[in-house]
mmCIF file of C-alpha atoms in Angstrom:
data_model
loop_
_atom_site.group_PDB
_atom_site.id
_atom_site.type_symbol
_atom_site.label_atom_id
_atom_site.label_comp_id
_atom_site.label_asym_id
_atom_site.label_seq_id
_atom_site.Cartn_x
_atom_site.Cartn_y
_atom_site.Cartn_z
ATOM 1 C CA MET A 201 87.566 78.333 97.203
ATOM 2 C CA GLY A 202 88.430 75.878 99.860
ATOM 3 C CA CYS A 203 88.904 77.283 103.289
ATOM 4 C CA VAL A 204 92.497 77.527 104.425
ATOM 5 C CA GLU A 205 91.238 77.048 107.966
ATOM 6 C CA ALA A 206 90.676 73.400 107.113
ATOM 7 C CA LEU A 207 94.431 72.984 106.769
ATOM 8 C CA ASN A 208 96.681 72.336 109.735
ATOM 9 C CA TYR A 209 98.981 75.234 108.940
ATOM 10 C CA GLU A 210 101.833 77.043 110.631
ATOM 11 C CA ILE A 211 102.363 80.738 109.900
ATOM 12 C CA VAL A 212 105.936 81.364 108.759
ATOM 13 C CA LEU A 213 105.480 85.083 107.914
ATOM 14 C CA ARG A 214 102.525 87.379 108.525
ATOM 15 C CA ASP A 215 101.508 90.713 106.989
ATOM 16 C CA ALA A 216 104.300 90.371 104.460
ATOM 17 C CA SER A 217 104.501 91.616 100.886
ATOM 18 C CA PHE A 218 104.437 89.204 97.946
ATOM 19 C CA LYS A 219 108.076 90.117 97.281
ATOM 20 C CA GLU A 220 109.136 89.306 100.849
ATOM 21 C CA CYS A 221 107.402 85.933 100.612
ATOM 22 C CA ARG A 222 109.127 85.088 97.322
ATOM 23 C CA GLU A 223 112.551 86.066 98.695
ATOM 24 C CA TYR A 224 111.988 84.168 101.941
ATOM 25 C CA ILE A 225 111.095 80.969 100.084
ATOM 26 C CA LYS A 226 114.083 81.230 97.759
ATOM 27 C CA SER A 227 116.509 81.791 100.655
ATOM 28 C CA HIS A 228 115.107 79.445 103.328
ATOM 29 C CA PHE A 229 113.940 76.284 101.583
ATOM 30 C CA PRO A 230 115.913 73.701 99.622
ATOM 31 C CA GLU A 231 113.398 73.379 96.804
ATOM 32 C CA SER A 232 110.825 75.631 95.238
ATOM 33 C CA ILE A 233 108.502 75.760 92.263
ATOM 34 C CA ASP A 234 107.242 78.919 90.550
ATOM 35 C CA VAL A 235 103.537 78.969 89.728
ATOM 36 C CA GLU A 236 101.172 81.444 88.111
ATOM 37 C CA PRO A 237 98.397 83.302 89.951
ATOM 38 C CA GLY A 238 95.259 81.195 90.257
ATOM 39 C CA PHE A 239 97.257 77.962 90.518
ATOM 40 C CA LYS A 240 95.535 75.664 92.989
ATOM 41 C CA ILE A 241 97.483 74.485 96.037
ATOM 42 C CA PHE A 242 95.453 72.205 98.272
ATOM 43 C CA ASP A 243 92.025 73.755 97.631
ATOM 44 C CA VAL A 244 93.268 77.345 97.499
ATOM 45 C CA HIS A 245 93.779 79.493 94.395
ATOM 46 C CA THR A 246 97.024 81.399 94.870
ATOM 47 C CA ILE A 247 97.000 85.184 94.738
ATOM 48 C CA GLY A 248 100.081 87.225 93.895
ATOM 49 C CA VAL A 249 102.411 88.835 91.427
ATOM 50 C CA PRO A 250 103.898 86.224 89.090
ATOM 51 C CA PRO A 251 105.981 84.231 89.440
ATOM 52 C CA ILE A 252 104.663 83.012 92.787
ATOM 53 C CA SER A 253 107.223 80.858 94.572
ATOM 54 C CA VAL A 254 106.092 77.805 96.511
ATOM 55 C CA GLY A 255 108.613 76.146 98.812
ATOM 56 C CA LEU A 256 109.097 72.416 99.329
ATOM 57 C CA ASP A 257 110.844 71.008 102.375
ATOM 58 C CA GLY A 258 110.427 67.269 102.739
ATOM 59 C CA ASP A 259 106.701 66.675 103.144
ATOM 60 C CA PHE A 260 106.043 70.358 103.882
ATOM 61 C CA VAL A 261 104.574 72.799 101.347
ATOM 62 C CA ILE A 262 105.229 76.503 102.003
ATOM 63 C CA PHE A 263 102.992 78.903 100.082
ATOM 64 C CA PRO A 264 101.706 82.506 100.203
ATOM 65 C CA TYR A 265 98.107 83.165 101.179
ATOM 66 C CA THR A 266 96.702 86.679 100.643
ATOM 67 C CA LYS A 267 93.686 88.310 102.274
ATOM 68 C CA PRO A 268 92.578 91.877 101.420
ATOM 69 C CA CYS A 269 92.682 93.159 105.000
ATOM 70 C CA HIS A 270 95.630 91.196 106.350
ATOM 71 C CA GLY A 271 98.213 91.190 103.583
ATOM 72 C CA THR A 272 100.079 88.047 102.679
ATOM 73 C CA PHE A 273 100.821 85.166 105.032
ATOM 74 C CA LEU A 274 103.400 82.533 104.296
ATOM 75 C CA LEU A 275 101.904 79.219 105.412
ATOM 76 C CA ARG A 276 103.633 75.879 106.031
ATOM 77 C CA VAL A 277 101.516 72.750 105.733
ATOM 78 C CA GLU A 278 102.625 69.120 106.023
ATOM 79 C CA ASP A 279 101.117 67.029 103.241
ATOM 80 C CA ALA A 280 103.189 64.359 101.515
ATOM 81 C CA GLN A 281 100.693 63.945 98.677
ATOM 82 C CA GLU A 282 100.606 67.651 97.778
ATOM 83 C CA ALA A 283 104.391 67.945 98.060
ATOM 84 C CA ALA A 284 104.754 64.976 95.699
ATOM 85 C CA ARG A 285 102.262 66.490 93.242
ATOM 86 C CA LEU A 286 104.199 69.763 93.145
ATOM 87 C CA ARG A 287 107.530 67.958 92.726
ATOM 88 C CA ALA A 288 106.059 65.992 89.831
ATOM 89 C CA LEU A 289 104.856 69.208 88.192
ATOM 90 C CA LYS A 290 108.303 70.728 88.638
ATOM 91 C CA LYS A 291 109.943 67.664 87.135
ATOM 92 C CA ALA A 292 107.530 67.790 84.208
ATOM 93 C CA GLY A 293 108.779 71.321 83.565
ATOM 94 C CA ARG A 294 105.722 73.235 84.520
ATOM 95 C CA MET B 12 65.128 90.881 58.474
ATOM 96 C CA ALA B 13 63.793 90.766 61.974
ATOM 97 C CA GLY B 14 65.207 87.279 62.487
ATOM 98 C CA ASN B 15 68.704 88.477 61.661
ATOM 99 C CA ASP B 16 68.337 91.439 64.008
ATOM 100 C CA THR B 17 67.449 89.106 66.848
ATOM 101 C CA THR B 18 70.468 86.941 66.112
ATOM 102 C CA THR B 19 72.702 90.004 66.133
ATOM 103 C CA ASP B 20 71.301 91.091 69.487
ATOM 104 C CA VAL B 21 72.099 87.709 70.983
ATOM 105 C CA LEU B 22 75.618 87.689 69.556
ATOM 106 C CA GLN B 23 76.330 91.196 70.854
ATOM 107 C CA ALA B 24 76.015 90.242 74.503
ATOM 108 C CA LYS B 25 76.093 92.968 77.097
ATOM 109 C CA LYS B 26 79.545 93.910 78.322
ATOM 110 C CA THR B 27 80.376 93.010 81.889
ATOM 111 C CA ALA B 28 82.713 94.444 84.498
ATOM 112 C CA VAL B 29 83.910 93.131 87.832
ATOM 113 C CA LEU B 30 84.881 95.451 90.668
ATOM 114 C CA VAL B 31 87.387 93.695 92.929
ATOM 115 C CA LEU B 32 87.192 95.397 96.301
ATOM 116 C CA GLY B 33 90.030 95.608 98.782
ATOM 117 C CA CYS B 34 89.919 95.948 102.547
ATOM 118 C CA PRO B 35 87.315 98.629 103.284
ATOM 119 C CA GLN B 36 89.442 100.431 105.864
ATOM 120 C CA VAL B 37 89.994 103.438 103.533
ATOM 121 C CA PRO B 38 86.708 105.385 103.397
ATOM 122 C CA VAL B 39 86.705 106.289 99.687
ATOM 123 C CA GLN B 40 86.392 102.677 98.535
ATOM 124 C CA THR B 41 82.668 102.283 99.242
ATOM 125 C CA SER B 42 81.785 105.657 97.744
ATOM 126 C CA VAL B 43 83.868 105.171 94.600
ATOM 127 C CA ALA B 44 82.598 101.617 94.126
ATOM 128 C CA LEU B 45 78.975 102.823 94.135
ATOM 129 C CA TYR B 46 79.831 105.678 91.770
ATOM 130 C CA LEU B 47 81.684 103.371 89.410
ATOM 131 C CA THR B 48 78.820 100.882 89.466
ATOM 132 C CA ASP B 49 76.426 103.635 88.429
ATOM 133 C CA ARG B 50 78.744 104.899 85.669
ATOM 134 C CA LEU B 51 79.168 101.398 84.269
ATOM 135 C CA ALA B 52 75.444 100.664 84.331
ATOM 136 C CA GLY B 53 74.831 104.001 82.616
ATOM 137 C CA ALA B 54 77.241 102.959 79.880
ATOM 138 C CA GLY B 55 75.317 99.715 79.352
ATOM 139 C CA ILE B 56 77.926 97.581 81.137
ATOM 140 C CA ALA B 57 76.724 95.074 83.744
ATOM 141 C CA PRO B 58 78.704 95.574 86.966
ATOM 142 C CA VAL B 59 79.461 92.737 89.367
ATOM 143 C CA ILE B 60 81.057 93.478 92.718
ATOM 144 C CA ALA B 61 83.444 90.990 94.312
ATOM 145 C CA GLY B 62 84.739 91.508 97.819
ATOM 146 C CA ASN B 63 85.080 90.100 101.279
ATOM 147 C CA ARG B 64 82.143 90.124 103.664
ATOM 148 C CA ALA B 65 82.999 93.494 105.266
ATOM 149 C CA ALA B 66 83.417 95.309 101.963
ATOM 150 C CA ILE B 67 80.198 93.853 100.522
ATOM 151 C CA THR B 68 78.184 94.562 103.686
ATOM 152 C CA LEU B 69 79.181 98.240 103.614
ATOM 153 C CA LEU B 70 77.761 98.500 100.100
ATOM 154 C CA VAL B 71 74.608 96.485 100.681
ATOM 155 C CA VAL B 72 73.700 98.533 103.769
ATOM 156 C CA ALA B 73 74.344 101.783 101.868
ATOM 157 C CA ASP B 74 72.107 100.695 98.970
ATOM 158 C CA PRO B 75 69.333 98.612 100.567
ATOM 159 C CA LYS B 76 66.963 98.889 97.609
ATOM 160 C CA ARG B 77 69.732 97.963 95.199
ATOM 161 C CA HIS B 78 69.435 101.110 93.085
ATOM 162 C CA TYR B 79 73.131 100.841 92.239
ATOM 163 C CA LEU B 80 74.205 97.368 93.258
ATOM 164 C CA LYS B 81 73.352 94.524 90.951
ATOM 165 C CA GLU B 82 75.209 91.244 91.440
ATOM 166 C CA VAL B 83 77.618 90.869 94.352
ATOM 167 C CA MET B 84 79.825 87.871 95.006
ATOM 168 C CA ASP B 85 82.427 86.596 97.416
ATOM 169 C CA LEU B 86 85.951 87.515 96.329
ATOM 170 C CA ASP B 87 87.377 84.019 96.764
ATOM 171 C CA ARG B 88 84.523 82.608 94.681
ATOM 172 C CA ALA B 89 85.164 85.139 91.929
ATOM 173 C CA VAL B 90 88.860 84.236 91.802
ATOM 174 C CA ALA B 91 87.991 80.542 91.698
ATOM 175 C CA GLN B 92 85.435 80.943 88.887
ATOM 176 C CA ILE B 93 87.773 83.036 86.742
ATOM 177 C CA SER B 94 90.773 80.760 87.411
ATOM 178 C CA GLU B 95 88.725 77.726 86.430
ATOM 179 C CA LYS B 96 87.472 79.481 83.248
ATOM 180 C CA LYS B 97 83.871 79.201 84.387
ATOM 181 C CA ARG B 98 83.356 82.938 84.104
ATOM 182 C CA ASP B 99 85.120 86.052 82.862
ATOM 183 C CA PHE B 100 84.506 89.763 82.355
ATOM 184 C CA ASP B 101 85.293 92.444 79.778
ATOM 185 C CA LEU B 102 86.544 94.992 82.287
ATOM 186 C CA CYS B 103 88.080 94.582 85.731
ATOM 187 C CA PHE B 104 88.531 97.350 88.302
ATOM 188 C CA VAL B 105 90.757 96.374 91.227
ATOM 189 C CA PHE B 106 90.683 98.622 94.300
ATOM 190 C CA ILE B 107 94.174 99.015 95.754
ATOM 191 C CA HIS B 108 95.524 100.750 98.822
ATOM 192 C CA ASN B 109 97.940 98.108 100.094
ATOM 193 C CA ASP B 110 100.226 95.310 98.933
ATOM 194 C CA ALA B 111 97.388 92.778 98.977
ATOM 195 C CA GLY B 112 95.538 94.924 96.453
ATOM 196 C CA VAL B 113 98.542 94.843 94.120
ATOM 197 C CA SER B 114 98.588 91.046 94.445
ATOM 198 C CA TYR B 115 94.912 90.819 93.524
ATOM 199 C CA ALA B 116 95.422 93.123 90.520
ATOM 200 C CA ALA B 117 98.336 91.015 89.252
ATOM 201 C CA THR B 118 96.239 87.907 89.765
ATOM 202 C CA MET B 119 93.317 89.298 87.793
ATOM 203 C CA ALA B 120 95.694 90.354 85.011
ATOM 204 C CA ALA B 121 97.030 86.782 84.879
ATOM 205 C CA ILE B 122 93.776 84.810 85.092
ATOM 206 C CA SER B 123 91.293 87.063 83.291
ATOM 207 C CA LYS B 124 91.021 88.328 79.738
ATOM 208 C CA ALA B 125 89.459 91.545 81.044
ATOM 209 C CA ARG B 126 90.961 94.958 80.483
ATOM 210 C CA ILE B 127 92.438 95.850 83.876
ATOM 211 C CA TYR B 128 91.881 99.200 85.599
ATOM 212 C CA PRO B 129 93.666 99.382 88.983
ATOM 213 C CA VAL B 130 91.926 101.992 91.174
ATOM 214 C CA ILE B 131 94.714 103.168 93.467
ATOM 215 C CA TYR B 132 94.171 105.446 96.458
ATOM 216 C CA GLY B 133 95.122 105.956 100.099
ATOM 217 C CA GLU B 134 98.204 107.360 101.785
ATOM 218 C CA HIS B 135 100.628 105.121 99.873
ATOM 219 C CA TRP B 136 99.066 105.442 96.436
ATOM 220 C CA GLU B 137 102.279 106.385 94.628
ATOM 221 C CA GLU B 138 104.222 103.440 96.100
ATOM 222 C CA MET B 139 101.394 101.044 95.199
ATOM 223 C CA ALA B 140 101.090 102.458 91.683
ATOM 224 C CA ALA B 141 104.833 101.954 91.137
ATOM 225 C CA ARG B 142 104.509 98.248 92.001
ATOM 226 C CA ILE B 143 102.105 97.675 89.112
ATOM 227 C CA THR B 144 104.173 96.926 86.033
ATOM 228 C CA PHE B 145 101.767 94.924 83.868
ATOM 229 C CA PRO B 146 99.841 96.640 81.039
ATOM 230 C CA CYS B 147 96.777 98.454 82.396
ATOM 231 C CA THR B 148 95.106 101.817 82.772
ATOM 232 C CA LYS B 149 95.766 103.135 86.271
ATOM 233 C CA ILE B 150 93.184 105.295 88.007
ATOM 234 C CA ALA B 151 95.337 106.710 90.804
ATOM 235 C CA ALA B 152 95.117 109.607 93.232
ATOM 236 C CA LYS B 153 95.824 110.446 96.856
ATOM 237 C CA ALA B 154 92.291 109.935 98.084
ATOM 238 C CA VAL B 155 91.510 108.811 101.616
ATOM 239 C CA HIS B 156 88.344 110.584 102.765
ATOM 240 C CA ASN B 157 87.627 112.677 99.685
ATOM 241 C CA PRO B 158 86.582 110.644 96.632
ATOM 242 C CA MET B 159 86.593 113.603 94.238
ATOM 243 C CA PRO B 160 90.155 113.139 92.864
ATOM 244 C CA LEU B 161 89.295 109.546 91.914
ATOM 245 C CA LYS B 162 85.893 110.530 90.540
ATOM 246 C CA LYS B 163 87.554 113.070 88.275
ATOM 247 C CA ILE B 164 89.920 110.457 86.815
ATOM 248 C CA ILE B 165 87.112 107.917 86.424
ATOM 249 C CA ASP B 166 85.151 110.500 84.444
ATOM 250 C CA GLU B 167 88.178 111.032 82.189
ATOM 251 C CA VAL B 168 88.744 107.302 81.641
ATOM 252 C CA ALA B 169 85.071 106.329 81.204
ATOM 253 C CA PRO B 170 84.916 106.927 77.415
ATOM 254 C CA SER B 171 87.534 104.166 76.928
ATOM 255 C CA TRP B 172 85.190 101.530 78.398
ATOM 256 C CA ALA B 173 83.130 101.412 75.250
ATOM 257 C CA ALA B 174 86.165 100.676 73.041
#
């Protein structure tokens, strides 16, 4: 798996549950896409209880990142190309 | 014919199991993982352990001559290989004592064809067990320092591995 440390991320939530992350994305961001566990965002395979919500806000992608000892973080990363890819998948009815 | 027997042996490949370890902060995890590894090997099932560096190091130091441990791998790498259909297992045991563990179990249920056995323990075992709603066989008990309640359930469930 790619290392999340390579991304220039901002932590939106820390030590959250998967449910809290899903609810936060649905209530705080104008767009979102639901993906299945294992779906690759940037170079990271997402971990979580399906459906996993990923937020889109302009060029920002907001997604959950889970580590065994630290729970789930909600990360916000600016990347126009990845945001466009996710929007295209959403439009295609993924 | 001997030739046919050989072909059959090749076709009937050895069953495999992956043990997905959680954060090793609850003491029973390392003990139960070694026990489970031994039970699986005894049943003719090849165990592979996936975990983060801390969880793997606890096991490797406890079993330096690898009497129990066979293959170990980084947890992120295991998730990547299964997600990308490069590898899969027949059985999957996910160690759970927190919300992250539930997330990993749900992930394994979604990406793998393995039969899922969540191994749930710790102070919040009932709350964690209630969060698991996908089809699986739960191995759950309030075990923090004493692995015996989990061992007892593993011994009860073990005959189903061969099915």
